[in-house]
Amino acid sequence: MAASISGLLKPWTPSVFLVRWSRYNPYYLEPEVSKEAYSRPETELSAEEKEQRELKALRPIKAATSGVTSSVFDDPVISKFINMMMEHGNKVLAREIMTQTLENIKKKQVEKYHKASEGEREVIECNPYTIFHQALENCKPVVGLASIQKGGKYYQVPIPLTDNRRRFLAMKWMITECQDNKHRRTHMYEKLSQELLAAFGKEGNVIKKKYELHKMAEANRAYAHYRWW
Amino acid sequence: MALHRLSLRLRPTVTHVRSLHSGGCRQQQEAVAVDSEPEPFSVFRTRESDPACHSEKHLGQYYTLPSAHIRTLFPSGLPWRYQQQVKTFNEACIMVRQPSLEVISYLKKTDYSKPALRYLFYGQKGTGKTISLCHTVHFCYTQGWLVLHIPDAHQWVKNCKELLPSSYNASRFDQPLQATTWLRNFRLTNERFLSKIKTKHRYMWTKREFTEEGSLLGELVDQGISRVKSSSDVVGAVMKELRLQSGQPGSDFRLAVAVDGVNGLWGRSTIKKEDKSAVDPEELTLIYNLRKLMRNDWTGGAIIATLSQTGSLYTPKSAYLPQELLGERGFDSMDPFIPVSVPNYSEKEFESCYLYYMDRHWLQHPQSRTEEGKKELVFLSNRNPSMLDRICGFL
């Protein structure tokens, strides 16, 4: 849709330069942050990619948000999680909590690794990033419920979820669980690391919540035909 | 056998490392018998766990502190993040660096019949001053010295929960809690000296309690721990006794005074009296006695100190030089001293630290093991030891 509109539009530069707004003229292109994308030589690119490169020389490009970096350690999932944890725009605090969580997870696992015997060492996963991604995968629900009105009553109907929605639900459950249902004197990074390690091992309250949602969806299977999309 | 082949492969890197140092070391190494210093089994670690044998060829290498020494020597002397690291890695390793090696070489060569020399570690925030102090203190401990270690002088001038007027001198204030914790740590560190040293003076604590002349130091320390009210005065008495006895021909011990954050002694304090006016550090018994110990009017030992801006009060964040942090009074009292600068990691030291973290499975991010990731670590941390530690913590 954006492509057809941009075909009709004439090239224009705005009188006021847009910085960091989320609503852009569809004429604008997305920024490419990673260094590898630019280091590939001409020969390796396909025709479309060559066309894209030429277009970048002509069209204006959206401003990159402050959450993306060209660092090799940049991870979009972790950035999304930090944004969801952030309150009142305090990104510094949210990032601090995330880094402390990762360090805490790694500390616990490395300590276990060094104290374990040779045979047990292969099983212990020390990388906090794989633990985070795997825990989030384990928390993602497969089907969700939607409230659909039929004949004056509202029914909870099982529906398929998009990938973005599933990831959002997993992260939201994780954060609310840690904020509400833990002992009040523990730090957030401590609560998060405990919950993430439990989810990695397919136990804990968030996994339980996912299973309950699945059970509800299974129970309401009869109403699945109420969905019209 | 595999180890022998591994060491052959590492030999080019090891000789490259060795060629940085003087030829004299190498000849000395070859002249010495085979069993004294075997080939190091990795580039960043050394098997030599005795600080007295550390020399230039161990620069940049990590040596392991025995866990028994850690428990006795440093009940609270190590930085918090380092203690966590020791717990995680199940071992305590310190890098042999130029500043501490320099001070240790001076300590080996001093004439202990002259007045005590004062060594001061100074540097930017996070460059490793406290760890250098701990390395030097470990050397003194392994040589059999009596170690008087004050882990952080700033803790004595702030956050005081109990402030009592001193029983000895009405214008001064006592801090019983800090004094008792310090006496307990002192007792733990110097067990073997407590039953050997005898007091030369008679001390009267109350109308009925007193310590006779010629009683053991251990009794004095126990008196301070059990009678909390007079513990600050006991600390003063212990310092006075050790100072008087250390240079004497009869005593068989050497005294090492190690103070971390020595600029706190001459700064300001945040402790308030009952009428909300600030207490001058001079009015605190502990600080007053410690200042007397920092003068170089005694013989038979050394004073090793560190400056610290992190815990200090009312000093700007950018200050790190002795002149700025000690102030006029502090500098005049400490003058003359031997300043030892502690810089950021050099390239070789950074390599060594990186390899150590890789060995201990601390760097887990797949990108951190690549060249690009390493360059990024150098850029982000500026080779500052504490920044590198914080960054590698979550990678």
Coordinates of C-alpha atoms in Angstrom, one line a residue:
Chain A
M1 CA 0.0 0.0 0.0
A2 CA 2.8 2.3 0.9
A3 CA 4.5 1.5 -2.5
S4 CA 1.4 2.5 -4.5
I5 CA 1.0 5.8 -2.5
S6 CA 4.7 6.6 -2.9
G7 CA 4.3 6.1 -6.7
L8 CA 1.7 8.9 -6.8
L9 CA 3.7 11.2 -4.5
K10 CA 6.1 13.7 -5.9
P11 CA 9.5 14.0 -4.2
W12 CA 9.4 16.7 -1.5
T13 CA 11.3 17.9 1.4
P14 CA 9.3 19.1 4.4
S15 CA 9.7 22.6 5.7
V16 CA 9.9 21.3 9.2
F17 CA 12.3 18.4 9.6
L18 CA 10.8 15.4 11.3
V19 CA 13.0 14.1 14.1
R20 CA 11.9 11.0 16.1
W21 CA 8.2 11.2 15.2
S22 CA 6.6 7.8 14.6
R23 CA 4.2 9.1 11.8
Y24 CA 6.2 9.6 8.6
N25 CA 5.2 10.1 5.0
P26 CA 5.3 6.6 3.5
Y27 CA 7.9 8.1 1.0
Y28 CA 10.5 7.7 3.8
L29 CA 12.7 4.6 4.0
E30 CA 13.6 2.6 7.1
P31 CA 17.2 3.1 8.4
E32 CA 19.6 0.2 8.1
V33 CA 21.8 0.1 11.2
S34 CA 24.0 -2.9 11.0
K35 CA 27.5 -2.5 9.5
E36 CA 27.4 -5.9 7.7
A37 CA 24.6 -4.8 5.3
Y38 CA 26.9 -2.1 3.9
S39 CA 30.1 -4.1 3.8
R40 CA 28.8 -6.5 1.2
P41 CA 30.3 -5.8 -2.3
E42 CA 28.2 -5.1 -5.4
T43 CA 28.5 -8.6 -6.9
E44 CA 26.8 -10.3 -4.0
L45 CA 23.6 -8.4 -4.2
S46 CA 20.6 -9.5 -6.1
A47 CA 18.7 -7.1 -8.5
E48 CA 16.2 -6.0 -5.9
E49 CA 18.9 -5.3 -3.3
K50 CA 20.8 -3.2 -5.9
E51 CA 17.6 -1.3 -6.6
Q52 CA 17.1 -0.7 -2.9
R53 CA 20.6 0.7 -2.6
E54 CA 20.1 3.1 -5.4
L55 CA 16.8 4.2 -3.9
K56 CA 18.6 5.0 -0.6
A57 CA 20.7 7.5 -2.4
L58 CA 17.6 9.4 -3.6
R59 CA 14.8 9.1 -0.9
P60 CA 14.8 10.6 2.6
I61 CA 15.3 8.1 5.4
K62 CA 13.5 8.0 8.8
A63 CA 15.5 9.0 11.9
A64 CA 16.7 6.0 13.8
T65 CA 15.2 5.6 17.3
S66 CA 17.5 5.9 20.2
G67 CA 17.0 2.2 21.1
V68 CA 18.8 0.8 18.0
T69 CA 22.6 0.7 17.9
S70 CA 25.1 -0.5 15.3
S71 CA 26.8 -2.4 18.1
V72 CA 27.4 -6.2 17.5
F73 CA 25.7 -6.8 20.8
D74 CA 22.4 -5.3 19.7
D75 CA 19.3 -7.5 20.1
P76 CA 15.9 -6.4 19.0
V77 CA 14.0 -8.7 21.4
I78 CA 15.9 -7.4 24.4
S79 CA 15.3 -3.8 23.2
K80 CA 11.6 -4.6 23.0
F81 CA 11.6 -6.1 26.5
I82 CA 13.4 -3.0 27.9
N83 CA 10.8 -0.7 26.3
M84 CA 8.0 -2.7 27.8
M85 CA 9.6 -2.6 31.3
M86 CA 10.2 1.2 31.0
E87 CA 8.0 3.5 33.1
H88 CA 7.6 7.3 32.7
G89 CA 10.2 7.2 30.0
N90 CA 13.0 6.1 32.3
K91 CA 15.0 4.1 29.8
V92 CA 18.2 4.3 31.9
L93 CA 16.6 2.5 34.8
A94 CA 14.9 -0.1 32.6
R95 CA 18.2 -0.9 30.8
E96 CA 20.0 -1.1 34.1
I97 CA 17.5 -3.6 35.4
M98 CA 17.8 -5.7 32.2
T99 CA 21.6 -5.8 32.4
Q100 CA 21.5 -6.7 36.1
T101 CA 19.1 -9.5 35.3
L102 CA 21.3 -10.9 32.6
E103 CA 24.3 -10.6 34.9
N104 CA 22.4 -12.3 37.7
I105 CA 21.3 -15.2 35.5
K106 CA 24.9 -15.7 34.2
K107 CA 26.3 -15.5 37.7
K108 CA 24.0 -18.2 39.0
Q109 CA 24.6 -20.5 36.1
V110 CA 28.4 -20.0 36.0
E111 CA 28.6 -20.7 39.7
K112 CA 26.6 -23.9 39.2
Y113 CA 28.9 -24.8 36.3
H114 CA 32.1 -24.3 38.3
K115 CA 30.8 -26.4 41.2
A116 CA 29.4 -29.2 39.1
S117 CA 31.3 -32.3 38.1
E118 CA 32.5 -33.1 34.5
G119 CA 29.4 -35.0 33.4
E120 CA 26.9 -32.4 34.6
R121 CA 28.7 -29.5 33.0
E122 CA 27.5 -30.2 29.5
V123 CA 23.9 -29.8 30.5
I124 CA 24.2 -26.5 32.2
E125 CA 23.5 -23.5 29.9
C126 CA 25.5 -20.5 30.9
N127 CA 24.5 -18.0 28.2
P128 CA 22.0 -15.5 29.6
Y129 CA 20.8 -14.6 26.1
T130 CA 19.9 -18.1 25.0
I131 CA 18.2 -18.6 28.4
F132 CA 16.2 -15.4 27.9
H133 CA 15.1 -16.3 24.3
Q134 CA 14.3 -19.9 25.2
A135 CA 12.3 -18.8 28.3
L136 CA 10.3 -16.3 26.2
E137 CA 9.7 -19.0 23.6
N138 CA 8.4 -21.4 26.3
C139 CA 6.0 -18.6 27.6
K140 CA 4.5 -17.8 24.2
P141 CA 0.9 -19.0 23.9
V142 CA -0.2 -20.8 20.7
V143 CA -3.8 -19.7 20.7
G144 CA -5.5 -16.8 22.3
L145 CA -9.1 -15.9 23.3
A146 CA -11.2 -13.1 21.8
S147 CA -14.5 -11.8 23.2
I148 CA -17.1 -12.1 20.3
Q149 CA -20.7 -11.1 20.6
K150 CA -23.3 -13.4 19.2
G151 CA -27.1 -13.3 20.0
G152 CA -26.8 -10.8 22.9
K153 CA -24.1 -12.8 24.7
Y154 CA -20.4 -12.5 24.7
Y155 CA -18.4 -15.8 24.1
Q156 CA -14.6 -16.4 24.6
V157 CA -13.6 -17.7 21.2
P158 CA -10.2 -19.3 20.5
I159 CA -8.4 -17.5 17.8
P160 CA -4.9 -17.8 16.2
L161 CA -2.4 -15.2 17.2
T162 CA 0.2 -13.4 15.2
D163 CA 3.8 -13.7 16.1
N164 CA 4.0 -10.1 17.4
R165 CA 1.0 -10.7 19.6
R166 CA 2.4 -13.9 21.1
R167 CA 5.7 -12.2 21.8
F168 CA 3.9 -9.3 23.4
L169 CA 1.8 -11.5 25.6
A170 CA 4.8 -13.5 26.8
M171 CA 6.7 -10.4 27.7
K172 CA 3.7 -8.7 29.4
W173 CA 2.9 -11.8 31.5
M174 CA 6.6 -12.0 32.6
I175 CA 6.7 -8.4 33.6
T176 CA 3.4 -8.3 35.5
E177 CA 4.1 -11.5 37.2
C178 CA 7.4 -10.2 38.5
Q179 CA 5.9 -6.9 39.5
D180 CA 2.8 -8.3 41.4
N181 CA 3.3 -11.8 42.7
K182 CA 6.7 -11.7 44.3
H183 CA 8.0 -10.8 47.8
R184 CA 8.1 -7.0 48.1
R185 CA 11.6 -6.7 49.4
T186 CA 13.4 -8.4 46.4
H187 CA 14.8 -6.3 43.6
M188 CA 13.2 -6.5 40.2
Y189 CA 16.3 -8.0 38.6
E190 CA 16.3 -10.8 41.2
K191 CA 12.6 -11.5 40.6
L192 CA 13.1 -11.5 36.8
S193 CA 16.1 -13.8 36.9
Q194 CA 14.3 -16.3 39.1
E195 CA 11.2 -16.3 36.8
L196 CA 13.3 -16.5 33.6
L197 CA 15.3 -19.4 34.9
A198 CA 12.1 -21.2 36.0
A199 CA 10.5 -20.5 32.5
F200 CA 13.7 -21.9 30.9
G201 CA 13.0 -25.1 32.8
K202 CA 9.3 -25.0 31.8
E203 CA 8.1 -24.3 35.4
G204 CA 6.9 -21.2 37.2
N205 CA 3.8 -19.0 37.3
V206 CA 4.1 -17.6 33.7
I207 CA 4.2 -21.1 32.2
K208 CA 1.2 -22.0 34.4
K209 CA -0.7 -19.0 33.0
K210 CA 0.1 -20.1 29.4
Y211 CA -1.2 -23.6 30.1
E212 CA -4.4 -22.2 31.7
L213 CA -5.0 -20.1 28.6
H214 CA -4.6 -23.2 26.4
K215 CA -7.0 -25.2 28.6
M216 CA -9.6 -22.4 28.3
A217 CA -9.2 -22.4 24.6
E218 CA -9.5 -26.2 24.4
A219 CA -12.7 -25.9 26.6
N220 CA -14.2 -23.3 24.4
R221 CA -13.4 -25.2 21.2
A222 CA -17.1 -25.6 20.4
Y223 CA -17.4 -21.8 19.7
A224 CA -14.4 -21.7 17.3
H225 CA -16.8 -21.3 14.3
Y226 CA -18.0 -17.9 15.7
R227 CA -14.8 -16.5 14.3
W228 CA -15.3 -15.0 10.9
W229 CA -11.7 -14.1 10.0
Chain B
M1 CA 52.1 -35.2 26.7
A2 CA 49.4 -33.0 25.2
L3 CA 50.3 -30.3 27.8
H4 CA 53.9 -30.4 26.5
R5 CA 52.7 -29.9 22.9
L6 CA 50.4 -27.1 24.0
S7 CA 53.3 -25.4 25.8
L8 CA 55.4 -25.7 22.6
R9 CA 52.6 -24.0 20.6
L10 CA 52.4 -21.3 23.2
R11 CA 56.2 -20.9 23.4
P12 CA 56.3 -18.2 20.6
T13 CA 53.8 -16.1 22.5
V14 CA 55.5 -16.7 25.8
T15 CA 59.0 -15.7 24.4
H16 CA 57.4 -12.7 22.8
V17 CA 56.0 -11.8 26.2
R18 CA 59.4 -12.4 27.8
S19 CA 61.4 -10.4 25.3
L20 CA 59.7 -7.3 26.6
H21 CA 61.6 -7.6 29.8
S22 CA 65.4 -7.2 30.5
G23 CA 67.8 -9.9 29.5
G24 CA 69.0 -10.3 33.1
C25 CA 65.7 -11.9 34.1
R26 CA 66.0 -14.5 31.4
Q27 CA 69.6 -15.5 32.2
Q28 CA 68.6 -15.7 35.9
Q29 CA 65.7 -17.9 35.0
E30 CA 67.8 -20.3 32.9
A31 CA 70.5 -20.4 35.6
V32 CA 68.0 -21.5 38.2
A33 CA 67.3 -25.2 38.7
V34 CA 64.5 -26.9 36.8
D35 CA 62.0 -27.4 39.6
S36 CA 61.7 -23.8 40.8
E37 CA 59.5 -22.1 38.2
P38 CA 58.0 -24.5 35.6
E39 CA 56.7 -23.2 32.2
P40 CA 53.3 -21.4 32.8
F41 CA 50.5 -23.6 31.4
S42 CA 48.7 -20.6 29.9
V43 CA 49.7 -17.1 28.9
F44 CA 47.5 -15.3 31.4
R45 CA 47.9 -17.5 34.5
T46 CA 50.9 -18.2 36.6
R47 CA 51.4 -21.0 39.2
E48 CA 53.4 -18.8 41.5
S49 CA 51.0 -18.0 44.4
D50 CA 53.6 -16.4 46.6
P51 CA 53.7 -12.6 46.0
A52 CA 57.4 -12.5 47.1
C53 CA 58.4 -14.5 44.0
H54 CA 56.5 -12.3 41.6
S55 CA 58.7 -10.4 39.2
E56 CA 58.6 -8.6 35.8
K57 CA 58.1 -11.9 34.0
H58 CA 54.7 -12.3 35.7
L59 CA 53.4 -8.9 34.7
G60 CA 49.9 -9.2 33.3
Q61 CA 49.4 -12.7 34.6
Y62 CA 46.8 -13.9 37.1
Y63 CA 47.9 -15.6 40.3
T64 CA 45.5 -17.5 42.7
L65 CA 45.2 -16.5 46.3
P66 CA 44.7 -19.5 48.6
S67 CA 41.2 -19.5 50.0
A68 CA 42.5 -19.8 53.6
H69 CA 44.4 -16.6 53.2
I70 CA 41.3 -14.9 51.8
R71 CA 39.2 -15.8 54.9
T72 CA 41.8 -14.6 57.4
L73 CA 43.3 -11.6 55.6
F74 CA 40.3 -10.0 54.0
P75 CA 37.2 -10.5 56.1
S76 CA 36.0 -7.2 54.6
G77 CA 38.9 -5.8 52.7
L78 CA 38.0 -6.7 49.1
P79 CA 35.7 -4.6 46.9
W80 CA 32.1 -5.9 46.8
R81 CA 32.1 -6.7 43.1
Y82 CA 35.3 -8.7 43.4
Q83 CA 33.9 -10.7 46.3
Q84 CA 30.9 -11.6 44.1
Q85 CA 33.4 -12.6 41.4
V86 CA 35.3 -14.8 43.8
K87 CA 32.1 -16.5 44.8
T88 CA 31.0 -17.1 41.2
F89 CA 34.4 -18.4 39.8
N90 CA 35.1 -20.4 43.0
E91 CA 38.6 -19.0 43.0
A92 CA 40.3 -15.6 43.8
C93 CA 42.7 -14.4 41.1
I94 CA 44.6 -11.1 41.1
M95 CA 46.5 -9.7 38.2
V96 CA 50.2 -8.9 38.8
R97 CA 50.5 -5.3 37.8
Q98 CA 53.4 -2.8 37.7
P99 CA 52.3 -0.5 40.7
S100 CA 52.0 -3.3 43.3
L101 CA 55.1 -5.0 42.0
E102 CA 57.0 -1.7 42.4
V103 CA 55.8 -1.3 46.0
I104 CA 56.6 -4.9 46.8
S105 CA 60.2 -4.5 45.4
Y106 CA 60.7 -1.4 47.6
L107 CA 59.4 -3.3 50.7
K108 CA 61.9 -6.0 50.0
K109 CA 64.8 -3.6 49.9
T110 CA 64.0 -1.1 52.7
D111 CA 66.1 -0.7 55.8
Y112 CA 63.7 -1.2 58.6
S113 CA 65.8 0.6 61.2
K114 CA 64.8 3.9 59.5
P115 CA 61.4 5.6 59.9
A116 CA 58.5 4.1 58.1
L117 CA 58.0 5.0 54.5
R118 CA 54.5 6.0 53.2
Y119 CA 53.4 4.6 49.8
L120 CA 50.2 6.1 48.2
F121 CA 48.3 4.5 45.4
Y122 CA 46.5 7.1 43.3
G123 CA 44.6 7.0 40.0
Q124 CA 41.4 7.6 38.2
K125 CA 38.2 5.9 39.3
G126 CA 38.2 2.1 38.8
T127 CA 41.8 1.6 37.8
G128 CA 42.6 -1.0 40.5
K129 CA 44.0 0.9 43.5
T130 CA 42.2 -1.2 46.1
I131 CA 43.2 -4.5 44.4
S132 CA 46.9 -3.3 44.3
L133 CA 46.7 -2.6 48.0
C134 CA 45.3 -6.1 48.6
H135 CA 48.1 -7.6 46.6
T136 CA 50.7 -5.7 48.7
V137 CA 48.9 -6.7 51.9
H138 CA 49.0 -10.3 50.8
F139 CA 52.7 -10.0 50.3
C140 CA 53.2 -8.6 53.8
Y141 CA 51.0 -11.4 55.3
T142 CA 53.0 -14.1 53.5
Q143 CA 56.2 -12.6 54.8
G144 CA 54.9 -12.9 58.4
W145 CA 54.3 -9.2 59.1
L146 CA 51.6 -7.9 61.4
V147 CA 48.9 -6.4 59.2
L148 CA 46.8 -3.5 60.4
H149 CA 44.3 -3.2 57.6
I150 CA 41.6 -0.5 57.6
P151 CA 39.3 -1.6 54.7
D152 CA 37.7 1.8 54.2
A153 CA 38.5 5.0 56.2
H154 CA 35.4 6.6 54.8
Q155 CA 33.1 4.2 56.7
W156 CA 34.4 5.8 59.9
V157 CA 33.3 9.3 59.0
K158 CA 29.9 8.7 57.7
N159 CA 26.6 6.8 58.5
C160 CA 27.5 6.5 62.2
K161 CA 24.5 4.9 64.0
E162 CA 25.9 5.3 67.6
L163 CA 28.0 8.2 68.7
L164 CA 29.1 8.3 72.3
P165 CA 31.1 11.0 74.1
S166 CA 34.6 9.6 74.8
S167 CA 35.3 8.5 78.3
Y168 CA 39.0 9.4 78.0
N169 CA 38.7 12.9 76.6
A170 CA 35.5 14.9 76.9
S171 CA 35.9 16.8 73.7
R172 CA 36.1 13.6 71.5
F173 CA 33.5 11.1 70.3
D174 CA 33.5 7.3 70.3
Q175 CA 32.2 5.0 67.7
P176 CA 31.6 1.6 69.4
L177 CA 30.1 -0.3 66.5
Q178 CA 32.9 0.4 64.0
A179 CA 35.6 -0.1 66.6
T180 CA 34.2 -3.6 67.6
T181 CA 33.9 -4.8 64.0
W182 CA 37.5 -3.6 63.3
L183 CA 38.8 -5.4 66.4
R184 CA 37.1 -8.6 65.4
N185 CA 38.7 -8.5 62.0
F186 CA 42.1 -7.6 63.5
R187 CA 41.8 -10.6 65.8
L188 CA 41.0 -12.9 62.9
T189 CA 43.9 -11.6 60.7
N190 CA 46.6 -11.6 63.3
E191 CA 45.9 -14.7 65.5
R192 CA 49.5 -15.7 65.8
F193 CA 50.7 -12.4 67.2
L194 CA 48.0 -12.0 69.8
S195 CA 49.7 -14.4 72.2
K196 CA 53.3 -13.2 71.6
I197 CA 53.1 -9.4 72.0
K198 CA 52.9 -7.9 75.5
T199 CA 51.7 -4.5 76.4
K200 CA 54.2 -2.0 77.9
H201 CA 51.7 0.3 79.6
R202 CA 48.9 0.0 82.1
Y203 CA 45.4 0.9 80.8
M204 CA 42.5 1.8 83.1
W205 CA 39.1 1.4 81.4
T206 CA 36.7 2.2 84.4
K207 CA 37.3 2.5 88.1
R208 CA 37.4 -1.3 88.5
E209 CA 38.6 -2.6 85.1
F210 CA 42.1 -2.2 84.0
T211 CA 44.7 -4.0 81.9
E212 CA 48.0 -4.6 83.6
E213 CA 51.4 -3.9 82.1
G214 CA 52.9 -7.0 80.5
S215 CA 49.6 -8.6 79.6
L216 CA 49.0 -10.2 76.2
L217 CA 47.7 -8.2 73.2
G218 CA 45.0 -10.9 72.8
E219 CA 43.6 -10.0 76.2
L220 CA 43.5 -6.3 75.2
V221 CA 41.6 -7.1 72.0
D222 CA 39.1 -9.4 73.9
Q223 CA 38.6 -6.6 76.4
G224 CA 37.6 -4.2 73.6
I225 CA 35.3 -6.7 71.9
S226 CA 33.5 -7.7 75.1
R227 CA 33.2 -4.2 76.6
V228 CA 31.7 -2.3 73.7
K229 CA 31.7 1.1 75.5
S230 CA 35.5 1.3 75.7
S231 CA 36.2 -0.3 72.3
S232 CA 37.4 2.9 70.6
D233 CA 39.9 3.5 73.3
V234 CA 41.1 -0.1 73.0
V235 CA 41.7 0.5 69.3
G236 CA 43.8 3.6 70.2
A237 CA 45.7 1.5 72.8
V238 CA 46.4 -1.3 70.3
M239 CA 47.7 1.2 67.7
K240 CA 49.9 2.9 70.3
E241 CA 51.4 -0.4 71.6
L242 CA 52.2 -1.6 68.1
R243 CA 53.6 1.7 67.1
L244 CA 55.9 1.8 70.1
Q245 CA 57.0 -1.8 69.9
S246 CA 57.6 -2.3 66.2
G247 CA 61.0 -0.8 65.8
Q248 CA 62.5 -2.0 69.1
P249 CA 65.3 -4.5 69.1
G250 CA 63.3 -6.9 71.2
S251 CA 60.3 -7.3 68.9
D252 CA 60.4 -9.9 66.1
F253 CA 57.6 -8.6 64.0
R254 CA 57.2 -5.9 61.3
L255 CA 54.2 -3.7 61.1
A256 CA 52.3 -3.0 57.9
V257 CA 49.6 -0.3 58.1
A258 CA 47.3 -0.5 55.1
V259 CA 44.6 2.1 54.8
D260 CA 42.1 2.3 52.0
G261 CA 40.6 5.8 51.3
V262 CA 43.1 7.6 53.4
N263 CA 41.8 11.0 52.2
G264 CA 38.8 10.5 54.5
L265 CA 41.0 11.1 57.5
W266 CA 41.5 14.7 56.6
G267 CA 38.3 15.5 54.8
R268 CA 34.9 16.4 56.3
S269 CA 32.4 14.1 57.9
T270 CA 28.6 13.8 57.6
I271 CA 28.1 12.8 61.3
K272 CA 26.1 15.3 63.2
K273 CA 26.1 16.1 66.9
E274 CA 22.9 16.4 68.8
D275 CA 22.7 20.2 68.1
K276 CA 22.9 19.4 64.4
S277 CA 26.5 20.8 64.0
A278 CA 28.9 18.7 62.0
V279 CA 31.6 16.7 63.7
D280 CA 35.2 17.4 62.6
P281 CA 37.0 14.1 61.9
E282 CA 39.6 15.2 64.4
E283 CA 37.0 14.9 67.2
L284 CA 36.5 11.2 66.5
T285 CA 38.7 8.9 68.6
L286 CA 39.3 6.4 65.9
I287 CA 40.4 9.0 63.3
Y288 CA 42.6 10.8 65.9
N289 CA 44.5 7.6 66.7
L290 CA 44.8 6.6 63.1
R291 CA 46.3 10.0 62.2
K292 CA 48.9 9.5 64.9
L293 CA 49.7 6.1 63.3
M294 CA 50.1 7.7 59.9
R295 CA 53.0 9.9 61.0
N296 CA 56.4 8.5 60.2
D297 CA 57.9 8.8 63.7
W298 CA 58.1 5.0 64.2
T299 CA 60.4 2.4 62.7
G300 CA 60.3 -1.2 61.6
G301 CA 57.4 -1.3 59.1
A302 CA 55.7 0.5 56.3
I303 CA 52.5 2.5 55.6
I304 CA 50.6 1.7 52.4
A305 CA 47.6 3.8 51.5
T306 CA 45.1 4.3 48.7
L307 CA 43.2 7.5 47.7
S308 CA 39.6 7.1 46.9
Q309 CA 37.1 9.6 45.5
T310 CA 34.2 7.1 45.4
G311 CA 33.4 7.0 49.0
S312 CA 34.7 10.4 49.9
L313 CA 32.5 13.3 51.1
Y314 CA 32.3 16.8 49.5
T315 CA 34.9 16.1 46.9
P316 CA 34.3 16.7 43.1
K317 CA 34.0 13.6 41.0
S318 CA 36.8 14.5 38.7
A319 CA 39.4 14.8 41.5
Y320 CA 42.0 12.0 41.6
L321 CA 45.4 13.5 42.4
P322 CA 46.8 13.4 45.9
Q323 CA 46.9 17.2 46.1
E324 CA 43.2 17.5 45.3
L325 CA 41.8 14.6 47.4
L326 CA 44.0 15.0 50.5
G327 CA 43.6 18.7 50.8
E328 CA 46.1 21.0 52.3
R329 CA 46.2 19.5 55.8
G330 CA 46.2 16.0 54.6
F331 CA 49.0 16.6 52.1
D332 CA 51.1 18.3 54.8
S333 CA 50.7 15.4 57.2
M334 CA 51.4 12.8 54.6
D335 CA 54.4 14.6 53.1
P336 CA 56.9 13.1 52.3
F337 CA 55.3 10.1 50.7
I338 CA 56.0 7.9 47.6
P339 CA 53.1 8.3 45.1
V340 CA 52.5 5.3 42.9
S341 CA 50.2 5.9 39.9
V342 CA 47.7 3.1 39.0
P343 CA 46.8 3.5 35.3
N344 CA 44.2 1.7 33.1
Y345 CA 45.0 -1.6 31.6
S346 CA 47.8 -1.7 29.0
E347 CA 47.1 -3.8 25.8
K348 CA 48.8 -6.8 27.3
E349 CA 46.9 -6.6 30.5
F350 CA 43.6 -6.2 28.6
E351 CA 44.4 -9.3 26.6
S352 CA 45.2 -11.2 29.8
C353 CA 41.9 -10.1 31.4
Y354 CA 39.9 -11.0 28.3
L355 CA 41.5 -14.5 28.2
Y356 CA 40.8 -15.0 31.9
Y357 CA 37.1 -14.2 31.4
M358 CA 37.0 -16.5 28.5
D359 CA 38.6 -19.2 30.5
R360 CA 36.2 -18.8 33.4
H361 CA 33.2 -18.9 30.9
W362 CA 32.2 -15.4 31.9
L363 CA 32.0 -14.0 28.3
Q364 CA 29.0 -15.8 27.0
H365 CA 27.7 -13.7 24.2
P366 CA 28.7 -15.3 20.9
Q367 CA 29.7 -11.9 19.4
S368 CA 32.0 -11.1 22.3
R369 CA 34.3 -13.9 21.1
T370 CA 34.9 -12.3 17.8
E371 CA 37.5 -9.7 16.9
E372 CA 34.7 -7.1 16.3
G373 CA 33.3 -7.7 19.7
K374 CA 36.7 -7.4 21.3
K375 CA 37.3 -4.1 19.6
E376 CA 34.0 -2.9 20.8
L377 CA 34.8 -3.9 24.4
V378 CA 38.1 -1.9 24.2
F379 CA 36.1 1.1 22.9
L380 CA 33.3 0.9 25.5
S381 CA 35.5 0.4 28.5
N382 CA 38.5 2.5 27.5
R383 CA 40.5 -0.3 29.1
N384 CA 39.4 0.7 32.5
P385 CA 39.3 -2.4 34.7
S386 CA 36.0 -1.7 36.6
M387 CA 34.2 -0.6 33.4
L388 CA 35.4 -3.7 31.6
D389 CA 34.1 -5.8 34.5
R390 CA 30.7 -4.2 34.4
I391 CA 30.3 -4.5 30.7
C392 CA 31.5 -8.1 30.6
G393 CA 29.0 -8.8 33.4
F394 CA 26.0 -8.7 31.1
L395 CA 27.7 -9.9 27.9

